[in-house]
PDB file of C-alpha atoms and ligand atoms in Angstrom:
ATOM      1  CA  UNK A   1       0.134  -0.029  -0.085  1.00  0.00           C
ATOM      2  CA  UNK A   2       1.295   3.511  -0.817  1.00  0.00           C
ATOM      3  CA  UNK A   3       0.742   6.101   1.281  1.00  0.00           C
ATOM      4  CA  UNK A   4      -1.486   9.358   0.250  1.00  0.00           C
ATOM      5  CA  UNK A   5       0.581  11.420   2.286  1.00  0.00           C
ATOM      6  CA  UNK A   6       2.084  14.557   0.992  1.00  0.00           C
ATOM      7  CA  UNK A   7       5.690  15.314   1.841  1.00  0.00           C
ATOM      8  CA  UNK A   8       6.692  19.087   2.572  1.00  0.00           C
ATOM      9  CA  UNK A   9       3.824  19.814   4.942  1.00  0.00           C
ATOM     10  CA  UNK A  10       6.240  19.663   7.930  1.00  0.00           C
ATOM     11  CA  UNK A  11       4.402  16.609   9.210  1.00  0.00           C
ATOM     12  CA  UNK A  12       5.864  12.929   9.560  1.00  0.00           C
ATOM     13  CA  UNK A  13       4.134  10.296   8.289  1.00  0.00           C
ATOM     14  CA  UNK A  14       6.089   7.307  10.094  1.00  0.00           C
ATOM     15  CA  UNK A  15       8.831   7.353  12.299  1.00  0.00           C
ATOM     16  CA  UNK A  16      10.798   4.263  13.334  1.00  0.00           C
ATOM     17  CA  UNK A  17      13.390   5.556  15.378  1.00  0.00           C
ATOM     18  CA  UNK A  18      12.178   6.039  19.098  1.00  0.00           C
ATOM     19  CA  UNK A  19      13.635   5.416  22.288  1.00  0.00           C
ATOM     20  CA  UNK A  20      12.483   5.117  25.676  1.00  0.00           C
ATOM     21  CA  UNK A  21      13.499   5.228  29.544  1.00  0.00           C
ATOM     22  CA  UNK A  22      14.405   1.735  29.397  1.00  0.00           C
ATOM     23  CA  UNK A  23      17.675   2.355  27.750  1.00  0.00           C
ATOM     24  CA  UNK A  24      19.221   4.500  30.650  1.00  0.00           C
ATOM     25  CA  UNK A  25      20.138   7.544  28.501  1.00  0.00           C
ATOM     26  CA  UNK A  26      16.750   8.409  27.012  1.00  0.00           C
ATOM     27  CA  UNK A  27      13.731  10.179  28.913  1.00  0.00           C
ATOM     28  CA  UNK A  28      10.068   9.377  28.711  1.00  0.00           C
ATOM     29  CA  UNK A  29       7.739   6.225  28.724  1.00  0.00           C
ATOM     30  CA  UNK A  30       6.294   4.567  25.784  1.00  0.00           C
ATOM     31  CA  UNK A  31       2.820   6.235  26.341  1.00  0.00           C
ATOM     32  CA  UNK A  32       4.436   9.866  26.157  1.00  0.00           C
ATOM     33  CA  UNK A  33       5.897   9.277  23.054  1.00  0.00           C
ATOM     34  CA  UNK A  34       2.873   7.670  21.509  1.00  0.00           C
ATOM     35  CA  UNK A  35       0.711  10.851  22.939  1.00  0.00           C
ATOM     36  CA  UNK A  36       3.257  13.324  21.218  1.00  0.00           C
ATOM     37  CA  UNK A  37       3.396  11.137  17.892  1.00  0.00           C
ATOM     38  CA  UNK A  38      -0.367  11.358  17.854  1.00  0.00           C
ATOM     39  CA  UNK A  39      -0.636  15.073  18.569  1.00  0.00           C
ATOM     40  CA  UNK A  40       2.083  15.602  15.962  1.00  0.00           C
ATOM     41  CA  UNK A  41      -0.103  13.818  13.335  1.00  0.00           C
ATOM     42  CA  UNK A  42       2.176  10.936  12.859  1.00  0.00           C
ATOM     43  CA  UNK A  43       0.494   7.792  11.744  1.00  0.00           C
ATOM     44  CA  UNK A  44       3.018   5.065  12.249  1.00  0.00           C
ATOM     45  CA  UNK A  45       5.254   4.922  15.447  1.00  0.00           C
ATOM     46  CA  UNK A  46       7.981   2.396  15.517  1.00  0.00           C
ATOM     47  CA  UNK A  47       9.909   1.857  19.049  1.00  0.00           C
ATOM     48  CA  UNK A  48      13.356   0.900  18.485  1.00  0.00           C
ATOM     49  CA  UNK A  49      15.111   1.055  21.785  1.00  0.00           C
ATOM     50  CA  UNK A  50      18.787  -0.137  22.181  1.00  0.00           C
ATOM     51  CA  UNK A  51      18.836  -3.836  21.953  1.00  0.00           C
ATOM     52  CA  UNK A  52      20.325  -5.979  24.556  1.00  0.00           C
ATOM     53  CA  UNK A  53      23.458  -7.674  23.977  1.00  0.00           C
ATOM     54  CA  UNK A  54      24.810 -11.207  24.294  1.00  0.00           C
ATOM     55  CA  UNK A  55      28.341 -10.231  25.732  1.00  0.00           C
ATOM     56  CA  UNK A  56      30.536 -12.327  27.494  1.00  0.00           C
ATOM     57  CA  UNK A  57      30.234 -12.311  31.230  1.00  0.00           C
ATOM     58  CA  UNK A  58      31.704  -9.668  32.799  1.00  0.00           C
ATOM     59  CA  UNK A  59      31.056  -7.134  30.149  1.00  0.00           C
ATOM     60  CA  UNK A  60      28.855  -4.410  31.135  1.00  0.00           C
ATOM     61  CA  UNK A  61      27.158  -2.195  28.400  1.00  0.00           C
ATOM     62  CA  UNK A  62      25.589   0.840  29.968  1.00  0.00           C
ATOM     63  CA  UNK A  63      23.216   2.288  27.308  1.00  0.00           C
ATOM     64  CA  UNK A  64      20.993  -0.686  26.846  1.00  0.00           C
ATOM     65  CA  UNK A  65      18.044  -2.533  28.257  1.00  0.00           C
ATOM     66  CA  UNK A  66      18.966  -6.130  29.676  1.00  0.00           C
ATOM     67  CA  UNK A  67      17.236  -9.247  28.137  1.00  0.00           C
ATOM     68  CA  UNK A  68      15.243  -9.489  31.396  1.00  0.00           C
ATOM     69  CA  UNK A  69      13.800  -6.260  30.244  1.00  0.00           C
ATOM     70  CA  UNK A  70      12.543  -7.049  27.126  1.00  0.00           C
ATOM     71  CA  UNK A  71       9.465  -8.551  28.091  1.00  0.00           C
ATOM     72  CA  UNK A  72       8.412  -5.533  30.019  1.00  0.00           C
ATOM     73  CA  UNK A  73       9.309  -3.404  26.834  1.00  0.00           C
ATOM     74  CA  UNK A  74       7.080  -5.668  24.503  1.00  0.00           C
ATOM     75  CA  UNK A  75       4.144  -6.489  26.860  1.00  0.00           C
ATOM     76  CA  UNK A  76       3.737  -2.534  27.448  1.00  0.00           C
ATOM     77  CA  UNK A  77       3.871  -1.772  23.852  1.00  0.00           C
ATOM     78  CA  UNK A  78       1.271  -4.608  22.837  1.00  0.00           C
ATOM     79  CA  UNK A  79      -1.131  -2.914  25.364  1.00  0.00           C
ATOM     80  CA  UNK A  80      -0.549   0.434  24.251  1.00  0.00           C
ATOM     81  CA  UNK A  81      -0.851  -0.667  20.595  1.00  0.00           C
ATOM     82  CA  UNK A  82      -4.253  -2.092  21.443  1.00  0.00           C
ATOM     83  CA  UNK A  83      -5.169   1.171  23.336  1.00  0.00           C
ATOM     84  CA  UNK A  84      -4.310   3.239  21.043  1.00  0.00           C
ATOM     85  CA  UNK A  85      -5.393   1.523  17.693  1.00  0.00           C
ATOM     86  CA  UNK A  86      -7.768   3.951  16.379  1.00  0.00           C
ATOM     87  CA  UNK A  87      -5.315   6.619  16.481  1.00  0.00           C
ATOM     88  CA  UNK A  88      -1.774   5.088  15.334  1.00  0.00           C
ATOM     89  CA  UNK A  89      -0.190   2.127  14.110  1.00  0.00           C
ATOM     90  CA  UNK A  90       2.599   1.054  16.476  1.00  0.00           C
ATOM     91  CA  UNK A  91       5.368  -1.332  15.900  1.00  0.00           C
ATOM     92  CA  UNK A  92       7.799  -2.970  18.288  1.00  0.00           C
ATOM     93  CA  UNK A  93      11.558  -3.188  17.352  1.00  0.00           C
ATOM     94  CA  UNK A  94      15.151  -2.638  18.390  1.00  0.00           C
ATOM     95  CA  UNK A  95      18.109  -0.372  17.322  1.00  0.00           C
ATOM     96  CA  UNK A  96      20.751  -3.209  17.195  1.00  0.00           C
ATOM     97  CA  UNK A  97      24.489  -2.955  16.196  1.00  0.00           C
ATOM     98  CA  UNK A  98      25.993  -5.830  14.304  1.00  0.00           C
ATOM     99  CA  UNK A  99      28.919  -7.281  16.306  1.00  0.00           C
ATOM    100  CA  UNK A 100      30.067 -10.644  14.633  1.00  0.00           C
ATOM    101  CA  UNK A 101      31.145 -12.520  17.823  1.00  0.00           C
ATOM    102  CA  UNK A 102      27.962 -12.026  19.531  1.00  0.00           C
ATOM    103  CA  UNK A 103      25.243 -11.294  16.972  1.00  0.00           C
ATOM    104  CA  UNK A 104      24.148 -14.646  16.684  1.00  0.00           C
ATOM    105  CA  UNK A 105      23.497 -15.565  20.013  1.00  0.00           C
ATOM    106  CA  UNK A 106      21.933 -12.226  20.429  1.00  0.00           C
ATOM    107  CA  UNK A 107      19.434 -12.944  17.845  1.00  0.00           C
ATOM    108  CA  UNK A 108      18.690 -16.346  18.782  1.00  0.00           C
ATOM    109  CA  UNK A 109      17.805 -14.927  22.330  1.00  0.00           C
ATOM    110  CA  UNK A 110      15.687 -11.950  20.926  1.00  0.00           C
ATOM    111  CA  UNK A 111      13.647 -14.564  19.048  1.00  0.00           C
ATOM    112  CA  UNK A 112      11.913 -15.701  22.365  1.00  0.00           C
ATOM    113  CA  UNK A 113      10.211 -12.257  21.801  1.00  0.00           C
ATOM    114  CA  UNK A 114       7.468 -11.158  19.774  1.00  0.00           C
ATOM    115  CA  UNK A 115       9.168  -7.989  18.050  1.00  0.00           C
ATOM    116  CA  UNK A 116       8.454  -6.631  14.850  1.00  0.00           C
ATOM    117  CA  UNK A 117      11.621  -5.179  13.322  1.00  0.00           C
ATOM    118  CA  UNK A 118      15.520  -4.254  13.818  1.00  0.00           C
ATOM    119  CA  UNK A 119      17.373  -1.219  12.549  1.00  0.00           C
ATOM    120  CA  UNK A 120      21.116  -1.336  12.161  1.00  0.00           C
ATOM    121  CA  UNK A 121      23.005   1.110  14.113  1.00  0.00           C
ATOM    122  CA  UNK A 122      26.602   0.796  14.496  1.00  0.00           C
ATOM    123  CA  UNK A 123      27.525   2.706  17.478  1.00  0.00           C
ATOM    124  CA  UNK A 124      31.179   0.835  17.502  1.00  0.00           C
ATOM    125  CA  UNK A 125      33.789  -0.842  15.309  1.00  0.00           C
ATOM    126  CA  UNK A 126      34.277  -4.414  15.263  1.00  0.00           C
ATOM    127  CA  UNK A 127      32.979  -5.219  18.853  1.00  0.00           C
ATOM    128  CA  UNK A 128      31.851  -2.638  21.672  1.00  0.00           C
ATOM    129  CA  UNK A 129      34.467  -4.128  23.974  1.00  0.00           C
ATOM    130  CA  UNK A 130      36.960  -2.496  21.672  1.00  0.00           C
ATOM    131  CA  UNK A 131      35.904   1.067  22.483  1.00  0.00           C
ATOM    132  CA  UNK A 132      36.164   2.370  19.169  1.00  0.00           C
ATOM    133  CA  UNK A 133      33.227   4.535  18.770  1.00  0.00           C
ATOM    134  CA  UNK A 134      32.098   5.023  15.269  1.00  0.00           C
ATOM    135  CA  UNK A 135      31.568   8.648  15.837  1.00  0.00           C
ATOM    136  CA  UNK A 136      35.151   9.735  16.958  1.00  0.00           C
ATOM    137  CA  UNK A 137      37.122  11.409  14.412  1.00  0.00           C
ATOM    138  CA  UNK A 138      39.606   9.188  12.474  1.00  0.00           C
ATOM    139  CA  UNK A 139      42.063   9.963   9.719  1.00  0.00           C
ATOM    140  CA  UNK A 140      42.676   5.904   9.633  1.00  0.00           C
ATOM    141  CA  UNK A 141      41.234   4.115   6.237  1.00  0.00           C
ATOM    142  CA  UNK A 142      41.327   1.237   8.073  1.00  0.00           C
ATOM    143  CA  UNK A 143      38.740   2.095  10.589  1.00  0.00           C
ATOM    144  CA  UNK A 144      36.624   3.273   7.893  1.00  0.00           C
ATOM    145  CA  UNK A 145      37.358   0.029   5.884  1.00  0.00           C
ATOM    146  CA  UNK A 146      36.109  -2.160   8.838  1.00  0.00           C
ATOM    147  CA  UNK A 147      33.029   0.236   9.671  1.00  0.00           C
ATOM    148  CA  UNK A 148      31.961  -0.453   5.812  1.00  0.00           C
ATOM    149  CA  UNK A 149      32.849  -4.154   5.697  1.00  0.00           C
ATOM    150  CA  UNK A 150      31.145  -5.091   9.054  1.00  0.00           C
ATOM    151  CA  UNK A 151      27.888  -3.019   8.014  1.00  0.00           C
ATOM    152  CA  UNK A 152      28.006  -4.506   4.579  1.00  0.00           C
ATOM    153  CA  UNK A 153      28.069  -8.203   6.402  1.00  0.00           C
ATOM    154  CA  UNK A 154      25.263  -7.106   8.783  1.00  0.00           C
ATOM    155  CA  UNK A 155      22.965  -5.922   5.838  1.00  0.00           C
ATOM    156  CA  UNK A 156      23.539  -9.335   4.207  1.00  0.00           C
ATOM    157  CA  UNK A 157      22.175 -11.195   7.427  1.00  0.00           C
ATOM    158  CA  UNK A 158      18.907  -9.988   6.015  1.00  0.00           C
ATOM    159  CA  UNK A 159      17.852  -9.139  10.021  1.00  0.00           C
ATOM    160  CA  UNK A 160      17.890  -5.434   9.191  1.00  0.00           C
ATOM    161  CA  UNK A 161      14.770  -3.302   8.148  1.00  0.00           C
ATOM    162  CA  UNK A 162      16.886  -0.067   7.593  1.00  0.00           C
ATOM    163  CA  UNK A 163      20.229   1.236   8.276  1.00  0.00           C
ATOM    164  CA  UNK A 164      20.035   4.116  11.021  1.00  0.00           C
ATOM    165  CA  UNK A 165      22.615   7.063  10.603  1.00  0.00           C
ATOM    166  CA  UNK A 166      25.011   5.204   8.068  1.00  0.00           C
ATOM    167  CA  UNK A 167      27.180   7.988   8.172  1.00  0.00           C
ATOM    168  CA  UNK A 168      27.926   8.091  12.089  1.00  0.00           C
ATOM    169  CA  UNK A 169      31.564   6.878  11.039  1.00  0.00           C
ATOM    170  CA  UNK A 170      33.475  10.232  11.207  1.00  0.00           C
ATOM    171  CA  UNK A 171      36.357   9.734   8.737  1.00  0.00           C
ATOM    172  CA  UNK A 172      38.017  13.177   8.197  1.00  0.00           C
ATOM    173  CA  UNK A 173      40.660  11.771   5.641  1.00  0.00           C
ATOM    174  CA  UNK A 174      40.442  12.736   1.830  1.00  0.00           C
ATOM    175  CA  UNK A 175      36.975  12.691   0.009  1.00  0.00           C
ATOM    176  CA  UNK A 176      38.114   9.886  -2.505  1.00  0.00           C
ATOM    177  CA  UNK A 177      38.911   7.250  -0.087  1.00  0.00           C
ATOM    178  CA  UNK A 178      35.747   8.175   1.940  1.00  0.00           C
ATOM    179  CA  UNK A 179      33.694   7.896  -1.363  1.00  0.00           C
ATOM    180  CA  UNK A 180      35.502   4.696  -2.459  1.00  0.00           C
ATOM    181  CA  UNK A 181      34.334   2.664   0.840  1.00  0.00           C
ATOM    182  CA  UNK A 182      30.748   4.462   1.517  1.00  0.00           C
ATOM    183  CA  UNK A 183      29.821   3.812  -2.275  1.00  0.00           C
ATOM    184  CA  UNK A 184      30.078   0.092  -1.411  1.00  0.00           C
ATOM    185  CA  UNK A 185      27.945   0.842   1.537  1.00  0.00           C
ATOM    186  CA  UNK A 186      25.608   2.501  -0.690  1.00  0.00           C
ATOM    187  CA  UNK A 187      25.495  -0.216  -3.257  1.00  0.00           C
ATOM    188  CA  UNK A 188      25.028  -2.775  -1.091  1.00  0.00           C
ATOM    189  CA  UNK A 189      21.980  -0.994   0.808  1.00  0.00           C
ATOM    190  CA  UNK A 190      20.610  -0.590  -2.624  1.00  0.00           C
ATOM    191  CA  UNK A 191      20.800  -4.000  -3.768  1.00  0.00           C
ATOM    192  CA  UNK A 192      19.029  -5.321  -0.751  1.00  0.00           C
ATOM    193  CA  UNK A 193      16.671  -2.578  -0.915  1.00  0.00           C
ATOM    194  CA  UNK A 194      17.446  -1.299   2.719  1.00  0.00           C
ATOM    195  CA  UNK A 195      16.437   2.387   3.227  1.00  0.00           C
ATOM    196  CA  UNK A 196      19.434   4.424   4.609  1.00  0.00           C
ATOM    197  CA  UNK A 197      18.162   6.981   7.640  1.00  0.00           C
ATOM    198  CA  UNK A 198      18.414  10.730   7.627  1.00  0.00           C
ATOM    199  CA  UNK A 199      19.078  11.152  11.826  1.00  0.00           C
ATOM    200  CA  UNK A 200      17.103  13.852  13.213  1.00  0.00           C
ATOM    201  CA  UNK A 201      19.290  13.620  16.416  1.00  0.00           C
ATOM    202  CA  UNK A 202      22.431  14.276  14.388  1.00  0.00           C
ATOM    203  CA  UNK A 203      20.729  17.095  12.800  1.00  0.00           C
ATOM    204  CA  UNK A 204      19.356  18.906  16.383  1.00  0.00           C
ATOM    205  CA  UNK A 205      22.611  17.845  18.160  1.00  0.00           C
ATOM    206  CA  UNK A 206      24.872  19.374  15.530  1.00  0.00           C
ATOM    207  CA  UNK A 207      26.670  15.937  14.960  1.00  0.00           C
ATOM    208  CA  UNK A 208      28.703  14.738  12.568  1.00  0.00           C
ATOM    209  CA  UNK A 209      25.919  13.234  10.721  1.00  0.00           C
ATOM    210  CA  UNK A 210      23.658  13.380   8.356  1.00  0.00           C
ATOM    211  CA  UNK A 211      26.824  14.763   6.072  1.00  0.00           C
ATOM    212  CA  UNK A 212      26.842  15.905   2.640  1.00  0.00           C
ATOM    213  CA  UNK A 213      29.443  13.745   1.348  1.00  0.00           C
ATOM    214  CA  UNK A 214      27.538  10.804   2.394  1.00  0.00           C
ATOM    215  CA  UNK A 215      24.298  11.734   0.959  1.00  0.00           C
ATOM    216  CA  UNK A 216      25.437  12.800  -2.300  1.00  0.00           C
ATOM    217  CA  UNK A 217      26.936   9.274  -2.730  1.00  0.00           C
ATOM    218  CA  UNK A 218      23.561   7.772  -1.810  1.00  0.00           C
ATOM    219  CA  UNK A 219      21.846  10.341  -4.169  1.00  0.00           C
ATOM    220  CA  UNK A 220      24.104   9.407  -6.992  1.00  0.00           C
ATOM    221  CA  UNK A 221      23.436   5.354  -6.284  1.00  0.00           C
ATOM    222  CA  UNK A 222      19.708   6.323  -5.802  1.00  0.00           C
ATOM    223  CA  UNK A 223      19.151   4.862  -2.298  1.00  0.00           C
ATOM    224  CA  UNK A 224      15.757   4.983  -0.623  1.00  0.00           C
ATOM    225  CA  UNK A 225      16.278   7.307   2.265  1.00  0.00           C
ATOM    226  CA  UNK A 226      14.003   7.603   5.370  1.00  0.00           C
ATOM    227  CA  UNK A 227      13.539  10.041   7.902  1.00  0.00           C
ATOM    228  CA  UNK A 228      14.253   8.875  11.791  1.00  0.00           C
ATOM    229  CA  UNK A 229      13.602  11.071  14.663  1.00  0.00           C
ATOM    230  CA  UNK A 230      16.081   8.983  17.038  1.00  0.00           C
ATOM    231  CA  UNK A 231      13.885  10.389  19.735  1.00  0.00           C
ATOM    232  CA  UNK A 232      15.517  10.275  23.210  1.00  0.00           C
ATOM    233  CA  UNK A 233      12.675  12.353  24.661  1.00  0.00           C
ATOM    234  CA  UNK A 234       9.343  13.029  23.438  1.00  0.00           C
ATOM    235  CA  UNK A 235       9.682  16.434  22.543  1.00  0.00           C
ATOM    236  CA  UNK A 236      12.103  15.163  19.441  1.00  0.00           C
ATOM    237  CA  UNK A 237       8.795  13.520  17.962  1.00  0.00           C
ATOM    238  CA  UNK A 238       6.946  16.157  15.822  1.00  0.00           C
ATOM    239  CA  UNK A 239       9.864  18.557  16.169  1.00  0.00           C
ATOM    240  CA  UNK A 240       9.179  20.768  13.025  1.00  0.00           C
ATOM    241  CA  UNK A 241      12.217  22.688  13.066  1.00  0.00           C
ATOM    242  CA  UNK A 242      14.467  19.636  12.516  1.00  0.00           C
ATOM    243  CA  UNK A 243      12.202  18.187  10.081  1.00  0.00           C
ATOM    244  CA  UNK A 244      12.202  21.463   8.134  1.00  0.00           C
ATOM    245  CA  UNK A 245      16.109  21.248   8.127  1.00  0.00           C
ATOM    246  CA  UNK A 246      15.894  17.494   7.028  1.00  0.00           C
ATOM    247  CA  UNK A 247      13.453  18.319   4.044  1.00  0.00           C
ATOM    248  CA  UNK A 248      15.891  20.956   3.077  1.00  0.00           C
ATOM    249  CA  UNK A 249      18.655  18.563   3.015  1.00  0.00           C
ATOM    250  CA  UNK A 250      16.806  15.772   1.232  1.00  0.00           C
ATOM    251  CA  UNK A 251      15.900  18.618  -1.353  1.00  0.00           C
ATOM    252  CA  UNK A 252      19.499  19.980  -1.758  1.00  0.00           C
ATOM    253  CA  UNK A 253      20.699  16.319  -2.514  1.00  0.00           C
ATOM    254  CA  UNK A 254      17.635  15.457  -4.735  1.00  0.00           C
ATOM    255  CA  UNK A 255      16.978  12.087  -2.173  1.00  0.00           C
ATOM    256  CA  UNK A 256      14.631   9.518  -2.936  1.00  0.00           C
ATOM    257  CA  UNK A 257      12.618   9.694   0.532  1.00  0.00           C
ATOM    258  CA  UNK A 258       9.876   7.082   1.148  1.00  0.00           C
ATOM    259  CA  UNK A 259       7.280   8.092   4.085  1.00  0.00           C
ATOM    260  CA  UNK A 260       7.026   4.804   5.297  1.00  0.00           C
ATOM    261  CA  UNK A 261       8.512   1.216   4.979  1.00  0.00           C
ATOM    262  CA  UNK A 262       6.502  -0.816   2.585  1.00  0.00           C
ATOM    263  CA  UNK A 263       6.509  -4.258   4.189  1.00  0.00           C
ATOM    264  CA  UNK A 264       4.728  -4.835   7.639  1.00  0.00           C
ATOM    265  CA  UNK A 265       7.701  -6.543   8.543  1.00  0.00           C
ATOM    266  CA  UNK A 266       6.446 -10.081   7.709  1.00  0.00           C
TER     267      UNK A 266
HETATM  268 ZN1   ZN B 301      20.384   6.231  21.860  1.00  0.00          ZN
HETATM  269 ZN1   ZN B 302      18.796   5.496  18.035  1.00  0.00          ZN
END
C-alpha cells in the first residue's frame, strides 16, 4: 500500500526510530512518545530502543536494556498498541549493532520475544569491547574500511529493516578514500533494498551526521532514504524545526525519501 501522504507539509507520516527510558540515557515512557506522535499527526510509530546484547560474562554495556527487561518493553507496547489502535499504528523493534562475535546469540535470544523489526545502528567498530566509537574522528582508512565491511556483512544477514545514521563513521581523511568505501555501503543497501536514514538527532545535536559527502553518494546511487527521529525524549517527536532542516537537506541532495516502510515486517 502506498501512502497518500504529501511530503513538504512539515508533518511526518512515520517514524521508526524511538527510544524510551529503558535504555538508561533517554527520557520518557512509551505512552508519552505515543501521545506526542498522535498530537503531531504521525500515523506510524515504531519503537527501536537499544537492544540487549549477548556479551561475554563480566562485560557491561551501559546504554541498553537487559534481556530481563525485554518482556516488560514488549508487553507495555502490545497493550498500548491495542489501546491506541484507532489513532496510530505501533510497531515494536530494536536498534541493534552488528557485532559479529555476539550477533547470532543475540538474535537467538531475541527470537523468544514477539518483536517486529530491527534497525541497524553501528555505534562501535568491531565489537563494543574494543571501545572504538564509530563517531570518533579518525583519518585511519582501516577504521573506515572495517566500518563499511562490517555494516555490509550486517545488511547481508537480512535481519535489518533499515540502516540508522549510516554516516555515523567520522572519517576525516580525503574525500576519494571516503567515497570509495562508502559507495560500497550505498550500493549494497540499494541492492538489498535497505533504506538509509537521515538522522534527526544528528541534525538537532549538530553531530557529524547527516553529512553532505555521504548523501551525495547515496543520491548518485539512488538509495531509498527514510527520516528517523532517533527520539531520546518525547519533544523530539514532531519537532518541526528539525523536520524542516531534514526536508531541505533531502531536497538539496535530490534524495528519494520514502514516507514509510512498505512491508509490515512479515
Ligand atoms: Zn541512544
Ligand atoms: Zn537510536
